[in-house]
Coordinates of C-alpha atoms in Angstrom, one line a residue:
E1 CA 0.1 -0.2 0.0
I2 CA 2.9 2.5 0.7
T3 CA 3.9 2.0 -3.0
L4 CA 0.4 2.9 -4.2
Q5 CA 0.2 5.6 -2.0
N6 CA 3.8 7.1 -3.2
I7 CA 2.8 6.5 -6.8
F8 CA -0.3 8.2 -6.7
S9 CA 1.1 11.5 -4.6
S10 CA 3.3 12.1 -7.2
P11 CA 3.0 14.1 -10.3
L12 CA 4.8 11.5 -12.7
W13 CA 1.5 9.3 -12.5
I14 CA -0.8 11.7 -13.9
E15 CA 0.3 12.0 -17.6
K16 CA 2.8 8.9 -17.7
V17 CA 2.3 5.9 -15.4
E18 CA 0.2 3.1 -15.9
V19 CA -0.6 1.4 -12.7
I20 CA -1.8 -2.5 -13.1
V21 CA -1.9 -4.3 -9.8
V22 CA -2.7 -8.3 -10.0
D23 CA -3.7 -9.8 -6.9
D24 CA -2.8 -13.1 -7.2
G25 CA -5.8 -15.3 -5.4
S26 CA -4.8 -13.0 -2.0
T27 CA -6.8 -14.2 1.2
D28 CA -6.2 -11.2 3.6
D29 CA -7.8 -7.4 2.7
S30 CA -5.2 -6.5 0.1
V31 CA -8.1 -6.1 -2.9
K32 CA -10.0 -3.8 -0.5
R33 CA -7.2 -1.7 0.5
I34 CA -5.7 -1.6 -3.3
K35 CA -9.1 -0.6 -4.6
K36 CA -8.9 2.4 -2.7
Y37 CA -6.3 3.8 -5.1
P38 CA -7.3 4.7 -9.1
C39 CA -5.0 1.6 -10.5
K40 CA -6.3 -1.0 -12.7
L41 CA -6.7 -3.9 -10.4
I42 CA -7.0 -7.4 -11.4
C43 CA -7.6 -10.4 -9.4
L44 CA -7.0 -13.8 -9.9
E45 CA -9.6 -16.4 -8.6
S46 CA -7.1 -18.4 -6.9
N47 CA -2.9 -18.6 -6.5
F48 CA -1.6 -19.2 -9.9
G49 CA 2.3 -18.0 -9.1
A50 CA 4.1 -14.9 -9.9
S51 CA 4.6 -15.7 -13.7
K52 CA 1.0 -16.0 -15.1
A53 CA 0.2 -12.7 -12.6
R54 CA 3.4 -10.8 -14.4
N55 CA 2.1 -12.1 -17.5
I56 CA -1.8 -11.0 -17.3
G57 CA -0.7 -7.6 -15.7
A58 CA 1.5 -7.4 -19.0
K59 CA -1.2 -8.5 -21.5
N60 CA -3.6 -5.7 -19.8
S61 CA -1.1 -2.9 -19.9
T62 CA -1.4 -0.2 -22.9
G63 CA 2.2 1.6 -22.4
K64 CA 5.4 1.4 -23.9
F65 CA 7.4 0.2 -21.7
L66 CA 7.0 -2.3 -18.7
F67 CA 8.1 -1.7 -15.2
F68 CA 8.0 -5.2 -13.5
V69 CA 8.2 -4.5 -9.4
D70 CA 7.4 -7.3 -6.6
A71 CA 4.5 -6.8 -4.2
D72 CA 6.8 -6.3 -1.1
C73 CA 8.9 -3.7 -2.8
I74 CA 8.5 -0.4 -1.9
I75 CA 8.6 2.3 -5.1
E76 CA 9.5 5.7 -3.8
E77 CA 8.6 9.0 -5.7
E78 CA 12.2 9.1 -6.8
T79 CA 11.9 5.7 -8.2
L80 CA 9.2 6.8 -10.5
R81 CA 11.4 9.4 -11.8
I82 CA 14.5 7.1 -12.0
V83 CA 12.4 4.4 -14.5
E84 CA 11.6 7.4 -16.7
E85 CA 15.2 8.9 -16.9
T86 CA 16.1 5.5 -17.8
T87 CA 13.6 4.8 -20.9
K88 CA 15.2 7.7 -22.1
K89 CA 18.8 7.3 -21.4
Y90 CA 19.2 3.9 -23.5
T91 CA 18.5 3.3 -27.1
W92 CA 16.1 0.1 -26.5
N93 CA 17.2 -2.4 -29.3
K94 CA 16.9 -5.7 -27.6
L95 CA 18.1 -4.2 -24.4
I96 CA 16.6 -5.1 -21.0
V97 CA 17.7 -3.1 -18.2
G98 CA 17.5 -4.0 -14.2
G99 CA 18.1 -2.8 -10.7
T100 CA 18.1 -4.2 -7.5
Y101 CA 17.4 -3.6 -3.7
K102 CA 18.7 -0.6 -2.0
P103 CA 21.1 -1.8 1.0
E104 CA 18.9 -0.6 3.4
P105 CA 15.5 -2.4 3.8
Y106 CA 12.2 -1.2 5.1
D107 CA 12.3 -3.4 7.8
K108 CA 15.7 -2.5 9.6
S109 CA 16.6 -6.2 11.5
F110 CA 20.1 -7.8 11.0
F111 CA 18.7 -10.5 8.9
S112 CA 17.1 -8.3 6.6
T113 CA 19.5 -5.6 6.3
F114 CA 22.1 -8.5 5.8
Q115 CA 19.9 -10.0 3.0
A116 CA 19.5 -6.2 1.5
I117 CA 23.1 -5.7 1.2
F118 CA 24.0 -9.6 0.1
V119 CA 21.6 -8.8 -2.8
N120 CA 22.6 -5.6 -3.7
H121 CA 25.9 -6.1 -3.8
F122 CA 25.9 -9.2 -6.2
E123 CA 23.4 -8.1 -8.3
L124 CA 25.5 -4.5 -9.2
K125 CA 28.6 -6.2 -9.6
N126 CA 28.3 -7.0 -13.1
P127 CA 27.2 -4.1 -15.5
Q128 CA 26.0 -6.6 -17.5
P129 CA 24.7 -9.1 -15.3
D130 CA 23.7 -12.7 -15.8
Y131 CA 20.0 -11.9 -15.1
I132 CA 17.8 -9.0 -14.3
P133 CA 15.5 -9.2 -11.4
T134 CA 11.8 -9.0 -11.4
H135 CA 11.8 -6.7 -8.3
A136 CA 13.0 -3.9 -11.0
M137 CA 13.1 -4.8 -14.6
I138 CA 12.1 -2.4 -17.6
I139 CA 11.9 -4.0 -20.9
P140 CA 9.7 -2.3 -23.9
R141 CA 5.9 -4.3 -23.8
C142 CA 6.0 -5.1 -27.4
D143 CA 9.3 -6.9 -26.9
F144 CA 8.0 -8.5 -23.9
E145 CA 4.9 -10.0 -25.8
N146 CA 7.2 -10.9 -28.3
S147 CA 9.1 -13.3 -25.7
G148 CA 6.3 -15.5 -24.6
G149 CA 6.5 -13.8 -21.2
F150 CA 7.5 -15.6 -17.9
R151 CA 7.6 -19.4 -18.0
E152 CA 4.1 -20.3 -16.1
K153 CA 4.9 -24.0 -15.6
F154 CA 8.4 -23.7 -14.0
L155 CA 10.3 -23.5 -10.9
P156 CA 8.2 -21.7 -7.6
I157 CA 10.8 -19.0 -8.1
L158 CA 13.7 -18.3 -10.6
E159 CA 11.3 -17.5 -13.5
D160 CA 13.2 -14.1 -14.0
V161 CA 16.8 -15.9 -14.4
E162 CA 15.2 -18.3 -16.9
F163 CA 13.5 -15.4 -18.7
S164 CA 16.7 -13.5 -18.9
H165 CA 18.4 -16.2 -20.3
R166 CA 16.3 -16.8 -22.5
M167 CA 16.3 -13.5 -24.0
K168 CA 19.9 -13.6 -24.0
R169 CA 19.9 -16.5 -26.2
K170 CA 17.6 -14.0 -28.4
G171 CA 20.1 -11.7 -28.8
Y172 CA 19.0 -9.5 -25.7
T173 CA 21.9 -7.2 -23.9
L174 CA 21.0 -7.3 -20.3
V175 CA 22.1 -3.8 -18.3
M176 CA 22.1 -3.1 -14.9
D177 CA 21.4 0.4 -13.6
P178 CA 23.0 1.2 -10.4
K179 CA 20.6 4.4 -10.0
L180 CA 17.5 2.2 -10.2
Q181 CA 16.9 0.7 -7.0
V182 CA 13.8 -0.5 -4.9
M183 CA 13.4 -0.6 -1.0
H184 CA 12.4 -4.0 0.0
Y185 CA 10.4 -5.7 2.7
F186 CA 11.9 -9.0 3.7
G187 CA 10.4 -9.5 7.5
F188 CA 13.4 -11.6 8.1
N189 CA 14.5 -13.2 11.4
F190 CA 17.1 -16.1 12.1
I191 CA 14.7 -19.0 10.8
R192 CA 13.3 -17.4 8.0
S193 CA 16.7 -15.7 6.9
I194 CA 18.1 -19.5 6.6
K195 CA 14.6 -20.8 4.9
N196 CA 15.1 -18.4 2.4
A197 CA 19.1 -19.4 1.9
F198 CA 17.9 -23.0 1.7
R199 CA 15.0 -22.6 -0.5
K200 CA 17.0 -20.0 -2.8
S201 CA 20.0 -22.6 -3.2
L202 CA 17.8 -25.5 -3.7
Y203 CA 16.0 -24.7 -6.3
W204 CA 18.9 -22.5 -8.3
S205 CA 21.2 -25.6 -7.8
I206 CA 18.1 -27.6 -9.7
Y207 CA 17.8 -24.9 -12.4
S208 CA 21.6 -24.6 -13.0
L209 CA 22.3 -28.4 -13.2
S210 CA 19.5 -28.2 -16.0
N211 CA 21.0 -25.5 -17.6
K212 CA 24.3 -26.6 -17.4
D213 CA 25.8 -23.7 -15.9
L214 CA 26.4 -24.6 -12.3
F215 CA 29.8 -22.8 -11.7
S216 CA 28.6 -19.4 -13.7
D217 CA 28.9 -16.6 -11.9
S218 CA 25.6 -15.1 -11.6
G219 CA 24.1 -12.2 -9.5
T220 CA 23.1 -13.7 -6.1
A221 CA 24.8 -17.2 -6.9
A222 CA 27.9 -15.5 -7.5
I223 CA 31.4 -17.2 -7.7
E224 CA 32.8 -15.8 -4.5
F225 CA 29.7 -17.2 -2.9
K226 CA 30.2 -20.6 -4.4
L227 CA 33.8 -20.6 -3.7
T228 CA 33.1 -19.3 0.1
G229 CA 30.8 -23.0 0.3
L230 CA 33.7 -25.1 -1.4
I231 CA 36.4 -24.1 1.1
L232 CA 33.5 -24.0 3.7
I233 CA 33.9 -27.7 3.2
L234 CA 37.2 -28.4 3.6
I235 CA 37.1 -26.0 7.1
Y236 CA 34.6 -28.3 8.3
F237 CA 36.7 -31.1 7.1
I238 CA 39.7 -30.1 8.6
L239 CA 37.8 -29.2 11.9
L240 CA 36.5 -32.9 12.0
I241 CA 40.2 -34.3 11.6
F242 CA 41.6 -31.9 14.3
V243 CA 39.2 -33.3 16.9
F244 CA 41.0 -36.7 16.3
V245 CA 44.3 -35.4 15.3
K246 CA 45.2 -32.2 17.3
K247 CA 48.0 -31.1 14.8
G248 CA 49.2 -27.2 14.7
F249 CA 49.8 -27.3 11.2
L250 CA 45.8 -27.9 10.8
L251 CA 45.0 -24.8 12.5
I252 CA 47.4 -22.8 10.5
L253 CA 45.6 -24.0 7.7
L254 CA 42.2 -23.3 9.1
V255 CA 43.6 -19.7 9.4
L256 CA 44.5 -20.0 5.7
L257 CA 41.5 -20.8 4.7
L258 CA 39.3 -18.6 6.3
S259 CA 41.9 -15.5 5.1
I260 CA 41.3 -16.7 1.6
I261 CA 37.3 -16.7 2.5
L262 CA 37.7 -12.9 3.4
L263 CA 40.0 -12.1 0.5
I264 CA 37.4 -13.4 -1.9
N265 CA 34.5 -11.6 -0.3
K266 CA 36.5 -8.5 0.6
E267 CA 33.8 -6.0 -1.6
L268 CA 31.1 -7.3 -0.1
I269 CA 32.5 -6.8 3.4
K270 CA 33.3 -3.1 2.9
K271 CA 29.6 -3.1 2.1
F272 CA 29.3 -4.2 5.6
C273 CA 31.5 -2.2 7.1
K274 CA 29.4 0.9 6.2
K275 CA 27.3 -0.3 8.8
G276 CA 29.5 0.0 11.6
L277 CA 31.9 -2.7 13.3
I278 CA 29.8 -4.6 15.4
F279 CA 27.3 -5.1 12.2
T280 CA 30.1 -6.2 10.2
F281 CA 31.7 -8.8 12.6
K282 CA 28.1 -10.3 13.0
A283 CA 27.2 -10.1 8.9
V284 CA 30.6 -11.7 8.1
S285 CA 30.2 -14.4 10.7
Y286 CA 26.9 -15.6 10.0
Y287 CA 27.8 -15.1 6.1
I288 CA 31.0 -17.9 6.6
F289 CA 29.3 -20.0 8.9
I290 CA 25.9 -20.1 9.1
Y291 CA 24.4 -18.7 5.7
T292 CA 26.6 -19.8 3.4
L293 CA 26.5 -23.5 4.9
V294 CA 22.6 -23.6 4.7
A295 CA 22.7 -22.6 1.2
L296 CA 25.4 -25.4 0.5
I297 CA 23.2 -28.1 2.1
G298 CA 20.3 -26.5 -0.1
G299 CA 22.4 -27.0 -3.1
I300 CA 23.0 -30.3 -2.5
S301 CA 19.4 -31.2 -1.4
G302 CA 18.6 -29.8 -5.3
L303 CA 21.2 -31.9 -6.7
L304 CA 19.6 -35.0 -4.9
L305 CA 15.8 -33.9 -6.1
F306 CA 17.2 -33.5 -9.5
L307 CA 18.8 -36.7 -9.8
V308 CA 15.7 -38.6 -8.2
N309 CA 13.0 -36.6 -8.8
K310 CA 11.4 -37.5 -12.0
E311 CA 8.3 -34.7 -12.2
I312 CA 11.5 -31.8 -11.8
K313 CA 13.6 -33.6 -14.3
E314 CA 10.4 -33.4 -17.0
T315 CA 9.7 -29.8 -15.9
M316 CA 13.1 -28.7 -16.8
R317 CA 12.9 -30.7 -20.0
N318 CA 10.1 -29.3 -21.2
M319 CA 11.4 -25.8 -20.1
R320 CA 14.4 -26.1 -22.7
N321 CA 12.2 -27.7 -25.6
V322 CA 10.1 -24.7 -25.4

């Protein structure tokens, strides 16, 4: 609702912005609250998922450009201005432009702030990224219509990654604009944070195995993150040995491996440092010893599911053949 308030209090929306809200079978009072604003509201009779909701919203649009944003993101008045500037700044010839989360989330908990900085850093790392996230995606409407839209028979998440890869194969260029950032509401505590790490890694490993790019440098599935996970396996293996064989060289090796992890992730750590020393210590410790470990477990679980689950294999096979 804050997003709608911000949009309709901005002078930009009157002449230039068409607002389409797709309610994907909500069970709360969302529809009642949305109806207070002069937007185009489309209510789906049940929950069909983000891909179908976005496709229906795009189909009912009339503007030259589409700007996709998620329901848990907050668009501020300056966001509309930046989107307008972005549509004028580029030559839109087979081009998709994206943005990311602000490093400061709407909710200010440690785990939400950690996630916002983590996503912001890795999604902005490459000016021409591997994918454009749907929490801030700009694409000409005609190009989206010709693309076939987001895959509706797909995994529960990562439809924007699949869409981006498909468009790249068609010759599209992906550009990440660092000015285009939206504030996100995570609502994360410790449990929700590690559940998110597990779930994302589980489905990302399934998709990456199918797409044969498991070790690619892809946004939040960054090569630094993957290397941290591999080194972490060595660290826990050495710790296990150290329980039985207390040798000094093992401690030296542990220190060396931890130093390598810190070196690999130095740019991310610099972003943590902007929040102060205490936050940095907590964030680095959480990232190395808990978040990455949970993501690693999720990745291994995804590998096992991919190998044994025939339904998932069939879904991914159909995705490749379309």
